[in-house]
């Protein structure tokens, strides 16, 4: 684990983490607000109090979320509940160790839980709920590049935005031969994604990024998923094509930008300080 990348500082809430449901987003933000109090802990008593509050609110939020999914007949509710249980158990495990563990190590473990496990749960698993239950029109309306996704790195930001531009172009098929348009633009997206990942990996080599191979493997996985999506194109209706493309970009690519790529920026900034 690289301390320069996985710092003890717990991330603040960002609107980029929104899943598109006002109530759920507000509860997610409250989770981050509580967790952020850990950044200013001065002693173990204070730390224990905040962690207990975080666990209590996490349980409250998960119960609300599961009730919401049950009412909407979410198809993967059982799997989602298991993920919730695992997160609560992980928080409880940290709580058990507080009295015998160094305070800095405890906060470090919590930073990983919040910055990685909980954040990725929101960006991937909770977004899956959103994509299953929301109508196509709603998903299309929200699907666009967001300034909140910026990493403050010109090369990466410009190429990330271009990926979204190409994806949006593939959805604007009106007045064209739909099948031909979709085939051309999705292939353009695929090729540009490979180009972008190559540029990004070249940049990681230049800066001596210690997680290069791990990052490259994630790129390969995203490309494999894109390949699988392209193979399914002939069997998809236009409605399913739109939903699948938006889901692919909104879940897998945005999660990659907001979690994995932000680790790159954290590494660069830590080396400059």
CSV table of C-alpha atoms in Angstrom, one decimal:
chain,number,residue,atom,x,y,z
A,1,UNK,CA,0.0,0.0,0.0
A,2,UNK,CA,1.5,3.3,-1.0
A,3,UNK,CA,1.1,6.0,1.6
A,4,UNK,CA,1.5,8.7,-1.0
A,5,UNK,CA,-1.6,7.4,-2.8
A,6,UNK,CA,-3.8,6.0,0.0
A,7,UNK,CA,-3.5,8.9,2.5
A,8,UNK,CA,-5.2,9.0,5.9
A,9,UNK,CA,-7.4,11.9,4.7
A,10,UNK,CA,-11.0,11.0,4.1
A,11,UNK,CA,-12.5,12.5,1.0
A,12,UNK,CA,-15.2,15.2,1.1
A,13,UNK,CA,-18.6,14.7,-0.7
A,14,UNK,CA,-18.7,15.8,-4.3
A,15,UNK,CA,-21.7,16.2,-6.5
A,16,UNK,CA,-19.9,14.0,-9.0
A,17,UNK,CA,-20.9,11.1,-6.7
A,18,UNK,CA,-24.6,11.8,-7.2
A,19,UNK,CA,-26.6,8.8,-8.5
A,20,UNK,CA,-29.6,11.0,-9.5
A,21,UNK,CA,-31.9,10.4,-6.6
A,22,UNK,CA,-32.3,13.4,-4.3
A,23,UNK,CA,-33.1,11.5,-1.1
A,24,UNK,CA,-30.4,8.9,-1.5
A,25,UNK,CA,-27.8,11.5,-2.5
A,26,UNK,CA,-28.6,13.5,0.6
A,27,UNK,CA,-28.0,10.5,2.8
A,28,UNK,CA,-24.8,9.6,1.0
A,29,UNK,CA,-23.6,13.2,1.6
A,30,UNK,CA,-24.5,12.9,5.3
A,31,UNK,CA,-22.3,9.7,5.5
A,32,UNK,CA,-19.4,11.6,4.1
A,33,UNK,CA,-20.0,14.5,6.4
A,34,UNK,CA,-19.9,12.3,9.4
A,35,UNK,CA,-16.8,10.4,8.1
A,36,UNK,CA,-15.1,13.8,7.5
A,37,UNK,CA,-15.2,14.5,11.2
A,38,UNK,CA,-12.6,11.7,11.5
A,39,UNK,CA,-10.1,14.0,9.8
A,40,UNK,CA,-10.0,16.3,12.9
A,41,UNK,CA,-10.0,13.6,15.6
A,42,UNK,CA,-7.7,14.4,18.5
A,43,UNK,CA,-8.1,11.4,20.7
A,44,UNK,CA,-9.5,7.9,20.8
A,45,UNK,CA,-12.7,8.9,22.7
A,46,UNK,CA,-13.5,11.4,20.0
A,47,UNK,CA,-12.7,8.8,17.3
A,48,UNK,CA,-14.9,6.2,18.9
A,49,UNK,CA,-17.8,8.6,19.2
A,50,UNK,CA,-17.6,9.5,15.5
A,51,UNK,CA,-17.2,6.0,14.3
A,52,UNK,CA,-20.2,4.8,16.3
A,53,UNK,CA,-22.2,7.7,14.8
A,54,UNK,CA,-21.0,6.6,11.3
A,55,UNK,CA,-22.0,3.0,11.9
A,56,UNK,CA,-25.4,4.1,13.2
A,57,UNK,CA,-26.1,6.3,10.3
A,58,UNK,CA,-24.8,3.8,7.8
A,59,UNK,CA,-27.3,1.2,9.1
A,60,UNK,CA,-30.1,3.8,9.0
A,61,UNK,CA,-29.2,4.7,5.4
A,62,UNK,CA,-28.9,1.1,4.3
A,63,UNK,CA,-32.3,0.3,5.8
A,64,UNK,CA,-33.8,3.2,3.8
A,65,UNK,CA,-32.1,2.2,0.6
A,66,UNK,CA,-33.2,-1.4,0.9
A,67,UNK,CA,-36.8,-0.3,1.6
A,68,UNK,CA,-36.6,1.9,-1.5
A,69,UNK,CA,-35.3,-1.0,-3.6
A,70,UNK,CA,-37.9,-3.4,-2.3
A,71,UNK,CA,-40.7,-1.0,-3.2
A,72,UNK,CA,-39.3,-0.8,-6.7
A,73,UNK,CA,-38.8,-4.5,-7.0
A,74,UNK,CA,-35.1,-4.1,-7.7
A,75,UNK,CA,-33.9,-7.4,-9.2
A,76,UNK,CA,-30.6,-7.6,-7.3
A,77,UNK,CA,-31.9,-6.6,-3.9
A,78,UNK,CA,-30.6,-9.8,-2.1
A,79,UNK,CA,-27.0,-9.2,-3.5
A,80,UNK,CA,-27.2,-5.6,-2.6
A,81,UNK,CA,-28.1,-6.4,1.0
A,82,UNK,CA,-25.1,-8.7,1.3
A,83,UNK,CA,-22.9,-5.8,0.2
A,84,UNK,CA,-24.5,-3.6,2.9
A,85,UNK,CA,-23.9,-6.2,5.5
A,86,UNK,CA,-20.2,-6.6,4.5
A,87,UNK,CA,-19.7,-2.8,4.8
A,88,UNK,CA,-21.3,-2.6,8.2
A,89,UNK,CA,-19.2,-5.6,9.4
A,90,UNK,CA,-16.0,-3.9,8.1
A,91,UNK,CA,-16.8,-0.8,10.1
A,92,UNK,CA,-17.6,-2.8,13.2
A,93,UNK,CA,-14.3,-4.6,12.9
A,94,UNK,CA,-12.5,-1.3,12.9
A,95,UNK,CA,-14.5,-0.2,16.0
A,96,UNK,CA,-13.4,-3.4,17.9
A,97,UNK,CA,-9.7,-2.6,17.3
A,98,UNK,CA,-9.8,1.0,18.4
A,99,UNK,CA,-8.7,0.4,22.0
A,100,UNK,CA,-5.6,-1.7,21.0
A,101,UNK,CA,-4.7,0.0,17.7
A,102,UNK,CA,-2.7,3.1,17.0
A,103,UNK,CA,-5.1,6.0,16.3
A,104,UNK,CA,-3.4,6.9,13.0
A,105,UNK,CA,-3.7,3.3,11.8
A,106,UNK,CA,-7.4,3.3,12.7
A,107,UNK,CA,-8.0,6.5,10.7
A,108,UNK,CA,-6.0,5.1,7.8
A,109,UNK,CA,-8.2,1.9,7.7
A,110,UNK,CA,-11.3,4.1,7.9
A,111,UNK,CA,-10.1,6.3,5.0
A,112,UNK,CA,-9.7,3.1,2.9
A,113,UNK,CA,-13.2,2.0,3.8
A,114,UNK,CA,-14.8,5.4,3.0
A,115,UNK,CA,-12.6,6.4,0.1
A,116,UNK,CA,-12.7,3.0,-1.6
A,117,UNK,CA,-15.3,0.6,-0.3
A,118,UNK,CA,-18.2,3.0,0.4
A,119,UNK,CA,-17.4,5.4,-2.5
A,120,UNK,CA,-17.2,2.5,-5.0
A,121,UNK,CA,-20.4,1.0,-3.6
A,122,UNK,CA,-22.1,4.3,-4.4
A,123,UNK,CA,-20.5,4.8,-7.8
A,124,UNK,CA,-21.1,1.2,-9.0
A,125,UNK,CA,-23.7,-0.7,-7.0
A,126,UNK,CA,-26.1,2.2,-6.2
A,127,UNK,CA,-25.9,3.5,-9.7
A,128,UNK,CA,-27.0,0.0,-10.9
A,129,UNK,CA,-30.2,0.5,-9.0
A,130,UNK,CA,-30.6,3.9,-10.6
A,131,UNK,CA,-30.1,2.6,-14.1
A,132,UNK,CA,-32.5,-0.3,-13.7
A,133,UNK,CA,-35.4,1.7,-12.3
A,134,UNK,CA,-35.1,5.1,-14.2
A,135,UNK,CA,-36.7,5.5,-17.6
A,136,UNK,CA,-34.5,6.0,-20.7
A,137,UNK,CA,-35.5,9.7,-21.0
A,138,UNK,CA,-34.2,10.4,-17.5
A,139,UNK,CA,-30.9,8.6,-18.1
A,140,UNK,CA,-30.4,10.5,-21.4
A,141,UNK,CA,-31.1,13.8,-19.8
A,142,UNK,CA,-28.4,13.3,-17.1
A,143,UNK,CA,-25.9,11.7,-19.4
A,144,UNK,CA,-23.2,14.3,-20.1
A,145,UNK,CA,-19.8,15.4,-19.2
A,146,UNK,CA,-19.8,17.1,-15.8
A,147,UNK,CA,-17.2,19.7,-14.6
A,148,UNK,CA,-17.2,17.8,-11.3
A,149,UNK,CA,-15.4,14.9,-13.1
A,150,UNK,CA,-12.4,17.1,-13.9
A,151,UNK,CA,-9.0,16.1,-12.4
A,152,UNK,CA,-7.3,19.4,-13.1
A,153,UNK,CA,-5.0,17.7,-15.5
A,154,UNK,CA,-5.5,19.1,-19.0
A,155,UNK,CA,-4.5,16.0,-21.0
A,156,UNK,CA,-6.7,13.6,-18.9
A,157,UNK,CA,-9.6,16.0,-18.7
A,158,UNK,CA,-9.7,16.8,-22.4
A,159,UNK,CA,-9.6,13.1,-23.3
A,160,UNK,CA,-12.2,12.1,-20.7
A,161,UNK,CA,-14.5,14.8,-22.0
A,162,UNK,CA,-14.0,13.6,-25.6
A,163,UNK,CA,-15.0,10.1,-24.6
A,164,UNK,CA,-18.3,11.5,-23.5
A,165,UNK,CA,-18.7,13.6,-26.6
A,166,UNK,CA,-18.3,10.5,-28.8
A,167,UNK,CA,-20.7,8.5,-26.6
A,168,UNK,CA,-23.2,11.4,-26.9
A,169,UNK,CA,-22.8,11.4,-30.7
A,170,UNK,CA,-23.6,7.8,-30.8
A,171,UNK,CA,-27.0,8.6,-29.1
A,172,UNK,CA,-27.8,11.3,-31.6
A,173,UNK,CA,-28.9,9.0,-34.4
A,174,UNK,CA,-32.0,11.0,-35.6
A,175,UNK,CA,-32.3,11.4,-39.3
A,176,UNK,CA,-29.7,8.7,-40.0
A,177,UNK,CA,-29.5,5.0,-40.7
A,178,UNK,CA,-29.6,4.0,-37.0
A,179,UNK,CA,-27.7,0.7,-37.3
A,180,UNK,CA,-24.9,2.2,-39.4
A,181,UNK,CA,-24.6,5.3,-37.2
A,182,UNK,CA,-24.5,3.2,-34.0
A,183,UNK,CA,-21.9,0.9,-35.4
A,184,UNK,CA,-19.6,3.7,-36.6
A,185,UNK,CA,-19.8,5.8,-33.5
A,186,UNK,CA,-19.5,3.0,-31.0
A,187,UNK,CA,-16.4,1.8,-32.9
A,188,UNK,CA,-15.1,5.3,-32.8
A,189,UNK,CA,-15.6,5.3,-29.0
A,190,UNK,CA,-13.8,2.0,-28.7
A,191,UNK,CA,-10.8,3.2,-30.7
A,192,UNK,CA,-10.6,6.5,-28.8
A,193,UNK,CA,-10.8,4.7,-25.5
A,194,UNK,CA,-7.8,2.6,-26.4
A,195,UNK,CA,-5.9,5.7,-27.5
A,196,UNK,CA,-6.8,7.5,-24.3
A,197,UNK,CA,-5.7,4.6,-22.1
A,198,UNK,CA,-2.4,4.4,-24.0
A,199,UNK,CA,-1.8,8.1,-23.4
A,200,UNK,CA,-2.7,7.7,-19.8
A,201,UNK,CA,-0.3,4.8,-19.3
A,202,UNK,CA,2.5,6.7,-21.0
A,203,UNK,CA,1.9,9.5,-18.6
A,204,UNK,CA,2.0,7.1,-15.6
A,205,UNK,CA,5.4,5.8,-16.8
A,206,UNK,CA,6.7,9.4,-17.0
A,207,UNK,CA,5.7,10.2,-13.4
A,208,UNK,CA,6.8,6.9,-12.0
A,209,UNK,CA,3.4,5.9,-10.8
A,210,UNK,CA,3.8,2.9,-8.5
A,211,UNK,CA,0.4,1.3,-9.4
A,212,UNK,CA,1.0,1.4,-13.1
A,213,UNK,CA,0.4,-2.4,-13.7
A,214,UNK,CA,-2.7,-2.4,-11.5
A,215,UNK,CA,-4.0,0.6,-13.4
A,216,UNK,CA,-3.2,-1.0,-16.8
A,217,UNK,CA,-5.1,-4.2,-15.8
A,218,UNK,CA,-8.2,-2.0,-15.0
A,219,UNK,CA,-7.9,-0.4,-18.4
A,220,UNK,CA,-7.8,-3.9,-20.0
A,221,UNK,CA,-10.9,-4.9,-18.0
A,222,UNK,CA,-12.8,-1.8,-19.2
A,223,UNK,CA,-11.8,-2.6,-22.8
A,224,UNK,CA,-12.9,-6.2,-22.4
A,225,UNK,CA,-16.3,-4.9,-21.2
A,226,UNK,CA,-16.5,-2.6,-24.2
A,227,UNK,CA,-15.7,-5.6,-26.5
A,228,UNK,CA,-18.5,-7.6,-24.9
A,229,UNK,CA,-20.9,-4.6,-25.4
A,230,UNK,CA,-20.0,-4.3,-29.1
A,231,UNK,CA,-20.6,-8.0,-29.7
A,232,UNK,CA,-24.1,-7.6,-28.2
A,233,UNK,CA,-25.0,-4.6,-30.4
A,234,UNK,CA,-26.7,-6.6,-33.2
A,235,UNK,CA,-29.1,-8.2,-30.6
A,236,UNK,CA,-30.0,-4.9,-28.8
A,237,UNK,CA,-33.0,-2.8,-29.5
A,238,UNK,CA,-32.3,0.9,-29.7
A,239,UNK,CA,-33.8,1.4,-26.3
A,240,UNK,CA,-31.6,-1.2,-24.7
A,241,UNK,CA,-28.6,0.1,-26.7
A,242,UNK,CA,-29.1,3.5,-25.2
A,243,UNK,CA,-29.5,2.2,-21.6
A,244,UNK,CA,-26.5,-0.1,-21.9
A,245,UNK,CA,-24.2,2.5,-23.3
A,246,UNK,CA,-25.2,5.1,-20.7
A,247,UNK,CA,-24.8,2.5,-18.0
A,248,UNK,CA,-21.3,1.5,-19.3
A,249,UNK,CA,-20.1,5.1,-19.4
A,250,UNK,CA,-21.9,6.3,-16.2
A,251,UNK,CA,-20.9,3.4,-14.0
A,252,UNK,CA,-17.6,1.9,-15.2
A,253,UNK,CA,-15.9,4.8,-16.8
A,254,UNK,CA,-17.0,7.5,-14.3
A,255,UNK,CA,-16.0,5.3,-11.4
A,256,UNK,CA,-12.6,4.8,-13.0
A,257,UNK,CA,-12.2,8.5,-13.4
A,258,UNK,CA,-13.4,9.5,-9.9
A,259,UNK,CA,-11.6,6.7,-8.1
A,260,UNK,CA,-8.6,5.3,-10.0
A,261,UNK,CA,-7.6,8.4,-11.9
A,262,UNK,CA,-7.9,10.6,-8.9
A,263,UNK,CA,-5.4,8.5,-7.2
A,264,UNK,CA,-2.9,9.5,-9.9
A,265,UNK,CA,-3.5,13.1,-9.2
A,266,UNK,CA,-3.1,12.5,-5.5
A,267,UNK,CA,0.2,10.9,-6.2
A,268,UNK,CA,1.4,13.8,-8.3
A,269,UNK,CA,0.3,16.4,-5.7
A,270,UNK,CA,2.0,14.5,-2.9
A,271,UNK,CA,5.3,14.5,-4.8
A,272,UNK,CA,5.1,18.2,-5.4
A,273,UNK,CA,4.5,19.1,-1.8
